[in-house]
mmCIF file of C-alpha atoms and ligand atoms in Angstrom:
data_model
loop_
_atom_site.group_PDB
_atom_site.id
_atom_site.type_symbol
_atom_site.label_atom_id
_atom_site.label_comp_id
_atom_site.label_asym_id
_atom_site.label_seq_id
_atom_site.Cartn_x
_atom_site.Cartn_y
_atom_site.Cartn_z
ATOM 1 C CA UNK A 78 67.352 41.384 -69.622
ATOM 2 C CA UNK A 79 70.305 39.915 -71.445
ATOM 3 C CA UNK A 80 70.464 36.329 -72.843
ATOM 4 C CA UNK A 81 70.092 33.476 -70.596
ATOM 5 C CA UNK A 82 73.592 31.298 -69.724
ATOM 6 C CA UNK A 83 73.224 27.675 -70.483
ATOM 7 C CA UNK A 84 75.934 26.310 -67.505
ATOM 8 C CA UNK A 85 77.009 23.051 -67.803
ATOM 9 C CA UNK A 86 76.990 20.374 -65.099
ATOM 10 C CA UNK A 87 80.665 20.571 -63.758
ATOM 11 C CA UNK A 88 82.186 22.157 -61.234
ATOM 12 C CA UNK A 89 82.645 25.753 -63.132
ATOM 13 C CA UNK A 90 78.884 25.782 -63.798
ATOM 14 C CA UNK A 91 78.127 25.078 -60.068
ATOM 15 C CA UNK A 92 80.625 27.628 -59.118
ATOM 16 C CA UNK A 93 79.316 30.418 -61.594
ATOM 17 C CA UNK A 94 75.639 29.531 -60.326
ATOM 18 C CA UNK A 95 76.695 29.568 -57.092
ATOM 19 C CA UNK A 96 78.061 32.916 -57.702
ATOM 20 C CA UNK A 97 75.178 34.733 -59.523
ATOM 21 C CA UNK A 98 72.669 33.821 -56.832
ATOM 22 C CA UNK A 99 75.031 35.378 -54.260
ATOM 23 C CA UNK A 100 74.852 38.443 -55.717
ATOM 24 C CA UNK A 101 71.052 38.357 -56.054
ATOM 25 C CA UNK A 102 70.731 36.934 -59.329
ATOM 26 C CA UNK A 103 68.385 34.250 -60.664
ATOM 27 C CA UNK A 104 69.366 30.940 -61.508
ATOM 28 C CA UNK A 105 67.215 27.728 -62.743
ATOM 29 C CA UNK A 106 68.898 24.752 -61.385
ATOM 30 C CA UNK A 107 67.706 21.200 -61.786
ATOM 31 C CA UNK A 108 66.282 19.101 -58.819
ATOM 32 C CA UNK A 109 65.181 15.462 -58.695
ATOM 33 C CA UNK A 110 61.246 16.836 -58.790
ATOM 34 C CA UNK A 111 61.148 19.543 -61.509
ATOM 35 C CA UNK A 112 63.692 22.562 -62.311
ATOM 36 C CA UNK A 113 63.570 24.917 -59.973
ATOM 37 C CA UNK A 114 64.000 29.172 -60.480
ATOM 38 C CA UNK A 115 66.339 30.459 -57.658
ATOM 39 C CA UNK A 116 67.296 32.957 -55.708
ATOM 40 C CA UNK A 117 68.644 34.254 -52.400
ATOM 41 C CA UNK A 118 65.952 33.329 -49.864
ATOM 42 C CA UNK A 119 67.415 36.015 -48.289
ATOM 43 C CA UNK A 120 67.731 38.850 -50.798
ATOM 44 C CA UNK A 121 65.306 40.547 -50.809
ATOM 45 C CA UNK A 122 65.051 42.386 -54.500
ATOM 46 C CA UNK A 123 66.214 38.299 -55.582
ATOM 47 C CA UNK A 124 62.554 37.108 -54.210
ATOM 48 C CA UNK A 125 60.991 40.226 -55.911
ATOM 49 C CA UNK A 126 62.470 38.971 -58.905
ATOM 50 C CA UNK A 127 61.332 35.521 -58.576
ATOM 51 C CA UNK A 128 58.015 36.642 -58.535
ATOM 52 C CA UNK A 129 58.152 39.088 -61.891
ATOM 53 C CA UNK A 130 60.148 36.410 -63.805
ATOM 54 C CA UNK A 131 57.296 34.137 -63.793
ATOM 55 C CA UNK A 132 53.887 37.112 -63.478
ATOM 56 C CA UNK A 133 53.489 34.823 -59.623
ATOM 57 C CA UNK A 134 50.885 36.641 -57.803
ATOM 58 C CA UNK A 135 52.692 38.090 -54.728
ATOM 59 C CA UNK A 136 49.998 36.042 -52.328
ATOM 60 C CA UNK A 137 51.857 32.531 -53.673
ATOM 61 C CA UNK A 138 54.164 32.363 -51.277
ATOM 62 C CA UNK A 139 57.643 30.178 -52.197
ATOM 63 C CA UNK A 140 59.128 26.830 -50.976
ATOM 64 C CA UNK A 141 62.833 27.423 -49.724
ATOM 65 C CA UNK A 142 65.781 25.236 -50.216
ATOM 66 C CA UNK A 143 68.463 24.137 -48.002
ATOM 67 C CA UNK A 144 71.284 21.766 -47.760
ATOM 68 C CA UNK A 145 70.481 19.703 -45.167
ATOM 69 C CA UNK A 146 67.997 19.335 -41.639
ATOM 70 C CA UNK A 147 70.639 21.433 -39.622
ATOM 71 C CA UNK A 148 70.066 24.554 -42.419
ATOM 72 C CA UNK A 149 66.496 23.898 -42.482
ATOM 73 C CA UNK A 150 66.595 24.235 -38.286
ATOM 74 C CA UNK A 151 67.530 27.619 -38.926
ATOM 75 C CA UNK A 152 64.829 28.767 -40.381
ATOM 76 C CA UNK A 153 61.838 26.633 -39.438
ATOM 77 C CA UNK A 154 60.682 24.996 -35.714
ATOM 78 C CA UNK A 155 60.414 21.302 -35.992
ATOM 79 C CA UNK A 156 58.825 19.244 -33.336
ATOM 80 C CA UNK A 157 59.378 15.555 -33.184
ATOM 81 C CA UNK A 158 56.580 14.900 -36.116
ATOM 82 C CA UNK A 159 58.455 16.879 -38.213
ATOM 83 C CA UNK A 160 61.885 16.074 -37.736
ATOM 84 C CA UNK A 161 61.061 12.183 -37.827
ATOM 85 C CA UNK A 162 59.635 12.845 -41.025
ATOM 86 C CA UNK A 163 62.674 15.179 -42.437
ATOM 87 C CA UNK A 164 65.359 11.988 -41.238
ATOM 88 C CA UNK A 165 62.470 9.800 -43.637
ATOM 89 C CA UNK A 166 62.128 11.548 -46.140
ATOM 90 C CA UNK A 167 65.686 14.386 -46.955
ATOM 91 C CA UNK A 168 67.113 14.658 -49.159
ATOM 92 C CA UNK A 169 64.090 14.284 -51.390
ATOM 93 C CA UNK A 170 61.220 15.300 -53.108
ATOM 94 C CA UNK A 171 58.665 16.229 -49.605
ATOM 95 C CA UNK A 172 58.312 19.361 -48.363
ATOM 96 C CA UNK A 173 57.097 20.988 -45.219
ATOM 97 C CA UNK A 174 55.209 23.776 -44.025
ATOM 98 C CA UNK A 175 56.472 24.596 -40.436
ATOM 99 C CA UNK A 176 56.312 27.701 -38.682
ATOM 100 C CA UNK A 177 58.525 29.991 -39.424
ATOM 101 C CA UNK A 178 61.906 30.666 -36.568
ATOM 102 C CA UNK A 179 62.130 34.570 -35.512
ATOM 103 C CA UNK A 180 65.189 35.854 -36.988
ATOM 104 C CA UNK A 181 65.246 33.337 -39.697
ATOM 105 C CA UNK A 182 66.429 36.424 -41.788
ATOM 106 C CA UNK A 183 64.317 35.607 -45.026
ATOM 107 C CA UNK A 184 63.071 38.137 -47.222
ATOM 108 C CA UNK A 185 59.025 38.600 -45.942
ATOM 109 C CA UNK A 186 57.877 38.018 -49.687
ATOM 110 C CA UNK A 187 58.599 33.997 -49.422
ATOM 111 C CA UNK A 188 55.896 33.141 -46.658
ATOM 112 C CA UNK A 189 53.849 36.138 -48.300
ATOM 113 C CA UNK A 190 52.229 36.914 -44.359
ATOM 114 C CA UNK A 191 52.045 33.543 -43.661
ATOM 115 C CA UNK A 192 53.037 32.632 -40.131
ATOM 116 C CA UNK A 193 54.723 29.552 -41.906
ATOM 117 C CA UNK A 194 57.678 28.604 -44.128
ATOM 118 C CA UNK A 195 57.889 25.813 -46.945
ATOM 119 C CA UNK A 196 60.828 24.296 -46.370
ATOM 120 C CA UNK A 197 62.923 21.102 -48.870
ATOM 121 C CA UNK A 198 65.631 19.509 -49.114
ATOM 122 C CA UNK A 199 66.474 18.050 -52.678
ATOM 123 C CA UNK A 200 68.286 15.166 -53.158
ATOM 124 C CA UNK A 201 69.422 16.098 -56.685
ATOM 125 C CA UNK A 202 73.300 16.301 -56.486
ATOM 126 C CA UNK A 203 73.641 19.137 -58.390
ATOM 127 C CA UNK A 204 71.293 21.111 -56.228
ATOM 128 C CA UNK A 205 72.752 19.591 -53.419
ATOM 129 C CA UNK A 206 76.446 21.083 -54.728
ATOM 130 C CA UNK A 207 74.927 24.521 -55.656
ATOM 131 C CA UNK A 208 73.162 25.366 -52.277
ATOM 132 C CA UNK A 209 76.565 24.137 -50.604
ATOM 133 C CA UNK A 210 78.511 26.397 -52.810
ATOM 134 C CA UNK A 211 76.048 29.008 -52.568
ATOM 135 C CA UNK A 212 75.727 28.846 -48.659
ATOM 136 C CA UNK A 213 72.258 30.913 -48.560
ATOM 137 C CA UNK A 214 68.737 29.122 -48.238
ATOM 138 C CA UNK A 215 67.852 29.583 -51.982
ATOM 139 C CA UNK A 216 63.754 30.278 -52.676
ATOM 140 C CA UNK A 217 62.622 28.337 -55.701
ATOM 141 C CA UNK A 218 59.454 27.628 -57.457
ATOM 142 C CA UNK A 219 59.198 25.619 -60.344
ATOM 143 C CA UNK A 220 60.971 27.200 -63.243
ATOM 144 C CA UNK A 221 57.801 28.448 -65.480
ATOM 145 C CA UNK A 222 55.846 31.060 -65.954
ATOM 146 C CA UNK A 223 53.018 31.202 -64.002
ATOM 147 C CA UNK A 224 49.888 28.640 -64.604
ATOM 148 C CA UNK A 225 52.400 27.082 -67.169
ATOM 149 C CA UNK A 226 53.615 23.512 -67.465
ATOM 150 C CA UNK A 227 56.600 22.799 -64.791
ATOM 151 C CA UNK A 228 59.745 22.182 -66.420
ATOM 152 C CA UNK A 229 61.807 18.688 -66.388
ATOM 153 C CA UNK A 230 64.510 19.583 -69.069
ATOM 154 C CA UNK A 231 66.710 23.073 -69.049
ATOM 155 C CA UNK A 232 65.260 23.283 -72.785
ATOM 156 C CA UNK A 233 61.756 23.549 -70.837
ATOM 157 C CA UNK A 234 62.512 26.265 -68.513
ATOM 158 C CA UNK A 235 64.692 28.617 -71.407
ATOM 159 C CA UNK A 236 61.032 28.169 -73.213
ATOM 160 C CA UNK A 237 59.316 29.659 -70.648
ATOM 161 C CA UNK A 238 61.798 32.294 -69.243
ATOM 162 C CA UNK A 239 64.604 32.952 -71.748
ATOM 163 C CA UNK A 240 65.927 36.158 -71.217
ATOM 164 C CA UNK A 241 63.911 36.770 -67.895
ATOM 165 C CA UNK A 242 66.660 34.845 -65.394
ATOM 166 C CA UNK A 243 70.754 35.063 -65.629
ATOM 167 C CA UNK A 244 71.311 31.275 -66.286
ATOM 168 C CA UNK A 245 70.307 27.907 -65.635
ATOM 169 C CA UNK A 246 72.104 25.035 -64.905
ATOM 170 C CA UNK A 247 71.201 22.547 -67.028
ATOM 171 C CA UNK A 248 71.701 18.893 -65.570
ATOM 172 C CA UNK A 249 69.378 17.000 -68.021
ATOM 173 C CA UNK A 250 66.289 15.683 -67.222
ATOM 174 C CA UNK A 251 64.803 15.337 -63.466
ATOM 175 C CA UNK A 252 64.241 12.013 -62.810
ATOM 176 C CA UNK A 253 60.973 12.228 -60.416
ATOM 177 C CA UNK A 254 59.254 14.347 -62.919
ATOM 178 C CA UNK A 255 55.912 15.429 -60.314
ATOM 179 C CA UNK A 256 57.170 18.421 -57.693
ATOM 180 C CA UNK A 257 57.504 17.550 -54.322
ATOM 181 C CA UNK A 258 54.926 16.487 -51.396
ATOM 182 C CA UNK A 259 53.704 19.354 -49.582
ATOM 183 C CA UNK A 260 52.755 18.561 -46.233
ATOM 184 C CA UNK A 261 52.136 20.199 -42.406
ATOM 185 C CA UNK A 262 52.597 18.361 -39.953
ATOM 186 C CA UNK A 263 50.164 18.404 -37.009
ATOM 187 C CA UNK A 264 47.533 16.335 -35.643
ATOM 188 C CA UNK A 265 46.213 15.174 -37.783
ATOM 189 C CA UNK A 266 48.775 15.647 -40.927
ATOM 190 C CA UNK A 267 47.651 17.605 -43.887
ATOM 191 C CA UNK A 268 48.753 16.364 -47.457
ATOM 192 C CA UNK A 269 48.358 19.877 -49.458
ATOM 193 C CA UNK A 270 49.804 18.602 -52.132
ATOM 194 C CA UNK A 271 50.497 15.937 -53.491
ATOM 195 C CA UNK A 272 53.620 14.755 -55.116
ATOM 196 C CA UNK A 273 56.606 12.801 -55.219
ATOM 197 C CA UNK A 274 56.388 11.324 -51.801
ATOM 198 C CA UNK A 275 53.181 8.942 -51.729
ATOM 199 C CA UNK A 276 50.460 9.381 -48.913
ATOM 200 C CA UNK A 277 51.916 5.400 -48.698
ATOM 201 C CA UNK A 278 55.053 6.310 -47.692
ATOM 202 C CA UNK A 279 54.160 9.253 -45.322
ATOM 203 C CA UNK A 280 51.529 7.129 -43.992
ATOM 204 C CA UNK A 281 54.357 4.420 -43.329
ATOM 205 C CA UNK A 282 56.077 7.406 -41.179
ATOM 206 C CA UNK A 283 53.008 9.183 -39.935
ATOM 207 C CA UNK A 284 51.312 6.119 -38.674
ATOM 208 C CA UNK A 285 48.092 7.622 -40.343
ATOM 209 C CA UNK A 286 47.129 8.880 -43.677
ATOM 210 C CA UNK A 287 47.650 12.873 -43.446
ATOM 211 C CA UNK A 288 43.656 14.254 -44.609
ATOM 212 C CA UNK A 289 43.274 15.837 -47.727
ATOM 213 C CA UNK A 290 42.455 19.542 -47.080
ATOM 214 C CA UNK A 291 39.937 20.029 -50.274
ATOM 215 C CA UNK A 292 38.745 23.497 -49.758
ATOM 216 C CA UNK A 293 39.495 24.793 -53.221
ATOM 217 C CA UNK A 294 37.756 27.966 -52.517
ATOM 218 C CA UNK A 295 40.284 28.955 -49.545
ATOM 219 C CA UNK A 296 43.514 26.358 -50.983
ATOM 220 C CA UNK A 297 45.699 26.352 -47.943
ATOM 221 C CA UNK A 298 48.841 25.741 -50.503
ATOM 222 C CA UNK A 299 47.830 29.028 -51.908
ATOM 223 C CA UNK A 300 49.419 28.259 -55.114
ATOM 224 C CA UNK A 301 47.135 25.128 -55.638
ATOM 225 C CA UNK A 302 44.358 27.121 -57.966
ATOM 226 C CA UNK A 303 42.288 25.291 -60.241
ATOM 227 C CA UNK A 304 43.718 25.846 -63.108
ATOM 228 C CA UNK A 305 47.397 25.088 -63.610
ATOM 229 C CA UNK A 306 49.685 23.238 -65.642
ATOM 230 C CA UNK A 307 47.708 24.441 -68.635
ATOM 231 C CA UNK A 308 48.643 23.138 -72.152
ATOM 232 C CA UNK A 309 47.579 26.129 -74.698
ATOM 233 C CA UNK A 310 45.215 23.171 -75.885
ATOM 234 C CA UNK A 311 41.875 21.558 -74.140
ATOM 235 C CA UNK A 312 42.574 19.037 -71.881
ATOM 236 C CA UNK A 313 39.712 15.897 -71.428
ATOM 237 C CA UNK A 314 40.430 13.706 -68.833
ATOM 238 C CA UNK A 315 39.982 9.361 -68.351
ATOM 239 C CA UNK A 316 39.607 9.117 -72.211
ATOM 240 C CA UNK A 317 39.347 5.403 -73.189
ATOM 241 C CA UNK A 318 39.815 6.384 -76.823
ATOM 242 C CA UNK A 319 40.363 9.394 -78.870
ATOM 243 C CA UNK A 320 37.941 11.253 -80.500
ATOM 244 C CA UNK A 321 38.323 13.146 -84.139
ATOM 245 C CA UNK A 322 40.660 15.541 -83.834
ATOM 246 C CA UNK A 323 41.762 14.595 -80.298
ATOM 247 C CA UNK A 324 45.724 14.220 -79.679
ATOM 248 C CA UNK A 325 45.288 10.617 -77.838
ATOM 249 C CA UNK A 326 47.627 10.371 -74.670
ATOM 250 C CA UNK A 327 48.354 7.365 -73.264
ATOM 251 C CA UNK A 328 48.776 5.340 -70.567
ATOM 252 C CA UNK A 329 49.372 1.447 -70.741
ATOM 253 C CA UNK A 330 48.034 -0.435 -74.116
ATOM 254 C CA UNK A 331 46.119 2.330 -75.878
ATOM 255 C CA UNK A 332 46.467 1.129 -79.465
ATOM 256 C CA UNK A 333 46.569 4.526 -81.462
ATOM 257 C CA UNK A 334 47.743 6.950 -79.104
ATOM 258 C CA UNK A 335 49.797 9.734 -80.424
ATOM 259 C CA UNK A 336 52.207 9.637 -77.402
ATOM 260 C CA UNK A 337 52.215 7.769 -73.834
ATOM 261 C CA UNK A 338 53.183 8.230 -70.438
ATOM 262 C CA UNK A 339 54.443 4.802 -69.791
ATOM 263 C CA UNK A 340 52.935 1.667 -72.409
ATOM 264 C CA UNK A 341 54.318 -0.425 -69.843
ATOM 265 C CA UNK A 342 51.754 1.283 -67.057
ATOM 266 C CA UNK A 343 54.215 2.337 -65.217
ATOM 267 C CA UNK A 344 53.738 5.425 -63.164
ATOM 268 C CA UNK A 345 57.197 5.839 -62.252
ATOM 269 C CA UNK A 346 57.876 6.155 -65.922
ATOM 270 C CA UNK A 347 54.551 8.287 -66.267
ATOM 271 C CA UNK A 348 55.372 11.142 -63.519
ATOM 272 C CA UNK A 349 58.516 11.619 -65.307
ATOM 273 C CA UNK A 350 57.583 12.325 -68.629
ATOM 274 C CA UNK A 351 54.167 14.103 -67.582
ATOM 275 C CA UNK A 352 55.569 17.548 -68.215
ATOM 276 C CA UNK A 353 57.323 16.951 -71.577
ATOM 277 C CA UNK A 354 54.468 14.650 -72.733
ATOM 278 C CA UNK A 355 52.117 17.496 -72.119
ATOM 279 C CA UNK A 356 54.394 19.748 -73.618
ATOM 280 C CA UNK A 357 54.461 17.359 -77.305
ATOM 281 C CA UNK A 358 50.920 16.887 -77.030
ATOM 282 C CA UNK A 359 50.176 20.776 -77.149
ATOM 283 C CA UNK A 360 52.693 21.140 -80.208
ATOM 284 C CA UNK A 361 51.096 18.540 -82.010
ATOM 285 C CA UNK A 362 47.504 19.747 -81.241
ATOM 286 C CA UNK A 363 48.112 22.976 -82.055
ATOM 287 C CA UNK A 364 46.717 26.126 -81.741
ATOM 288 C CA UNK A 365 42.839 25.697 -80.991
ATOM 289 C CA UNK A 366 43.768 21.908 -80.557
ATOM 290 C CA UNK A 367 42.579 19.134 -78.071
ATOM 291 C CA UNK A 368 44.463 16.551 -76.148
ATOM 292 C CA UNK A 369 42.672 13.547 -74.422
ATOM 293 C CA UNK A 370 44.344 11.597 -72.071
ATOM 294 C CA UNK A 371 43.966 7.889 -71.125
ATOM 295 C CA UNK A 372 43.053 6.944 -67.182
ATOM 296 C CA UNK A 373 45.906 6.955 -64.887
ATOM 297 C CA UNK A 374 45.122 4.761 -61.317
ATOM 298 C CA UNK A 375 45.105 6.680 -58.037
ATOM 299 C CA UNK A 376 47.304 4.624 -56.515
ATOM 300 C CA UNK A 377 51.037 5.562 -56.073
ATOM 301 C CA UNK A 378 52.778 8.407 -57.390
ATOM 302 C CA UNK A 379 49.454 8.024 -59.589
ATOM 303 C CA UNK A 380 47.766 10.691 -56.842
ATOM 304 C CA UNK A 381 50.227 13.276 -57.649
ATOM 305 C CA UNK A 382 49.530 12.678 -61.832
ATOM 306 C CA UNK A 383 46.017 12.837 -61.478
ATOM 307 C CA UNK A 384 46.088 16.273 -59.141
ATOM 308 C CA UNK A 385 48.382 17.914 -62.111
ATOM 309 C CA UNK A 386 46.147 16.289 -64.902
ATOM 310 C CA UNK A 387 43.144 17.911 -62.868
ATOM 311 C CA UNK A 388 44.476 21.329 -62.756
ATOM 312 C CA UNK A 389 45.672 20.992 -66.774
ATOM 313 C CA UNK A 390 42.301 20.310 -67.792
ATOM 314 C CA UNK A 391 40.369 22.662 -65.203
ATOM 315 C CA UNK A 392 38.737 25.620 -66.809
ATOM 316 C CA UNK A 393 41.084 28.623 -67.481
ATOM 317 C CA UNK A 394 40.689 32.202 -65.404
HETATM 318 O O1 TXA B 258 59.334 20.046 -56.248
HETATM 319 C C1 TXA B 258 59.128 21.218 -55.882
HETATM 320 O O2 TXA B 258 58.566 21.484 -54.820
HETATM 321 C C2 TXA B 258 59.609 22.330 -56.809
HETATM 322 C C3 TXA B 258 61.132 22.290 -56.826
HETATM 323 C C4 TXA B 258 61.740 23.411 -57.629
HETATM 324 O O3 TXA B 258 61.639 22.282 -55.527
HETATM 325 N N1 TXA B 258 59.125 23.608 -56.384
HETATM 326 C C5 TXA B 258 57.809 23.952 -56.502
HETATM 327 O O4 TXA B 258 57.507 25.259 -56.124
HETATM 328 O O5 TXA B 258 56.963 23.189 -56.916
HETATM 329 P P1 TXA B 258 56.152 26.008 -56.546
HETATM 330 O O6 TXA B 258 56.353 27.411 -56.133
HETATM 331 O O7 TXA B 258 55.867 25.768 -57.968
HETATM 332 O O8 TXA B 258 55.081 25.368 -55.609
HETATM 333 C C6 TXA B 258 55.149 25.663 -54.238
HETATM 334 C C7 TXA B 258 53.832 25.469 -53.566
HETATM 335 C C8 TXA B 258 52.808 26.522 -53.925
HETATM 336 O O9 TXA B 258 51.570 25.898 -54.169
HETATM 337 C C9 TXA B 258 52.741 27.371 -52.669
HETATM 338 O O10 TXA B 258 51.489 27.944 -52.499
HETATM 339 C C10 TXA B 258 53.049 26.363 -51.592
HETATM 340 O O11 TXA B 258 54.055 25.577 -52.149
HETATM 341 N N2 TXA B 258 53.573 27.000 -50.373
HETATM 342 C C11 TXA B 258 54.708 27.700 -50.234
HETATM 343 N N3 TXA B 258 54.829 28.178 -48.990
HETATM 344 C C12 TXA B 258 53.756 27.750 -48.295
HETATM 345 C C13 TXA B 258 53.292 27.929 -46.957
HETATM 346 N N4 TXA B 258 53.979 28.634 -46.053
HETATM 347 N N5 TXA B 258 52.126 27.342 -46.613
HETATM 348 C C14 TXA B 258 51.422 26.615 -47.512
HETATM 349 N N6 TXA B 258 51.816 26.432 -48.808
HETATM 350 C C15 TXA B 258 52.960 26.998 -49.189
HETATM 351 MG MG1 MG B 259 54.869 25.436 -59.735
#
């Protein structure tokens, strides 16, 4: 493919976006979780193209984006659950699996045979402005290839697929930093993953925690494989100080580390420089290298750092 358009965050870059995805091209566009890699939800050589740019196997199936609840109607059945948690929660960083409306008119690669659709609305205003302009539901995982770090920063996601997509819009860096909350709704409420929505707040909503579905063997997000977000480096995990050779991340005081995800101990601050952190760690580890990274509380958006951390350091396939 030919070079990659940087488009800037205005209303010619939006409009230009807008326009490539209408005619079944891919654009990265930023939302408040992670950068996303679009494309017409309901074109159907667009999805097919989602899936080469980033080697996704074809049984992953894709979150869609929409404008607002009355788009998402469209394509998904909500009951009262879900809709009480869509007037919570949208615009922002939860998603939900719902089943999917006959005649929703999306391409049958994005629920890959699944009865069910993903379904979010970001909160990010340029994504917000784009999937207005574009007025399609636009499919979008995370802008990197495959088993790869996610992407915060438009730098990130021309790293990983330069070349492979016609442009992203670059609107700096996302301010959540962890993708969204996956959940399905039901009785009871199943958190499949976990993300920039806290079980806390759902819970709040919900009236209960949602349960943890921890098959790994059968993941019911089928994306959620072990191994994921993986540096090119080794990964240890709850590392109370380095050892030789180790790159040293940090979180809180960790006198000596090479980088941090918040000194403060903030895991606001953390979840949004997870991905880049990762990615400076790996540089300066290098090829062969190890990182070790300090313990981050489950508590919080700390759930949602911990289950990427996890899959970072999980063996690779
Ligand atoms: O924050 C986010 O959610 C970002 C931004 C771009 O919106 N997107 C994102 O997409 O993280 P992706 O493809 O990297 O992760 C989507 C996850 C995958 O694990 C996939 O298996 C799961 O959603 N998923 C999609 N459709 C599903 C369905 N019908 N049932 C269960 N899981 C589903
Ligand atoms: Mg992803």
């Amino acid at each position: 493919m030919n070079t990659t358009l940087r488009l800037s965050p205005d209303a010619a870059g939006i409009a230009r976006a807008a326009a490539l995805l209408r005619a079944g091209a891919l654009v990265a566009f930023p939302t408040e979780t992670v950068y996303g890699l679009g494309g017409a939800a309901t074109i159907d050589a667009a999805v097919r193209g989602i899936y080469e740019a980033k080697g996704r196997p074809g049984h992953n199936p894709l979150i869609v984006h929409v404008p607002d609840l009355a788009a998402a109607e469209r394509l998904a059945v909500f009951d009262d659950q879900a809709r009480a948690l869509a007037r919570a929660f949208w615009p922002g960083p939860l998603t939900l699996v719902l089943p999917l409306r006959t005649g929703a008119g999306l391409s049958p690669r994005i629920t890959a045979g699944h009865p069910t659709v993903a379904i979010r609305v970001p909160a990010h205003p340029l994504a917000q402005a784009l999937l207005r302009e574009t007025g399609l539901p636009v499919a979008a995982p995370s802008a990197n290839p495959s088993g790869k770090i996610s992407p915060t920063t438009a730098d990130h996601v021309l790293d990983g697929l330069s070349g492979r997509i016609a442009a992203v819009l670059d609107g700096g860096p996302c301010a959540v930093g962890v993708e969204s909350t996956i959940l399905a709704p039901g009785t009871p409420p199943r958190l499949l993953r976990p993300g920039g929505v806290t079980a806390e707040d759902l819970a709040r909503v919900l009236g209960t925690l949602p349960i943890r579905p921890e098959d790994a063997a059968r993941p019911e997000a089928p994306g959620q494989l072990a191994s994921h977000y993986a540096p090119e480096a080794a990964v240890r995990l709850n590392a109370t100080a380095p050892q030789t050779g180790e790159i040293w991340v940090g979180f809180g005081p960790c006198a000596g580390a090479a980088l941090s995800l918040s000194e403060s101990g903030n895991l606001d601050e953390a979840a949004a420089r997870l991905f880049d952190v990762l990615r400076r760690a790996d540089r300066l580890a290098g090829p062969g290298g190890r990182i070790a990274i300090a313990p981050v509380p489950m508590t919080g958006l700390g759930l949602a750092i911990n289950d990427r951390l996890g899959r970072a350091a999980a063996p690779r396939p």
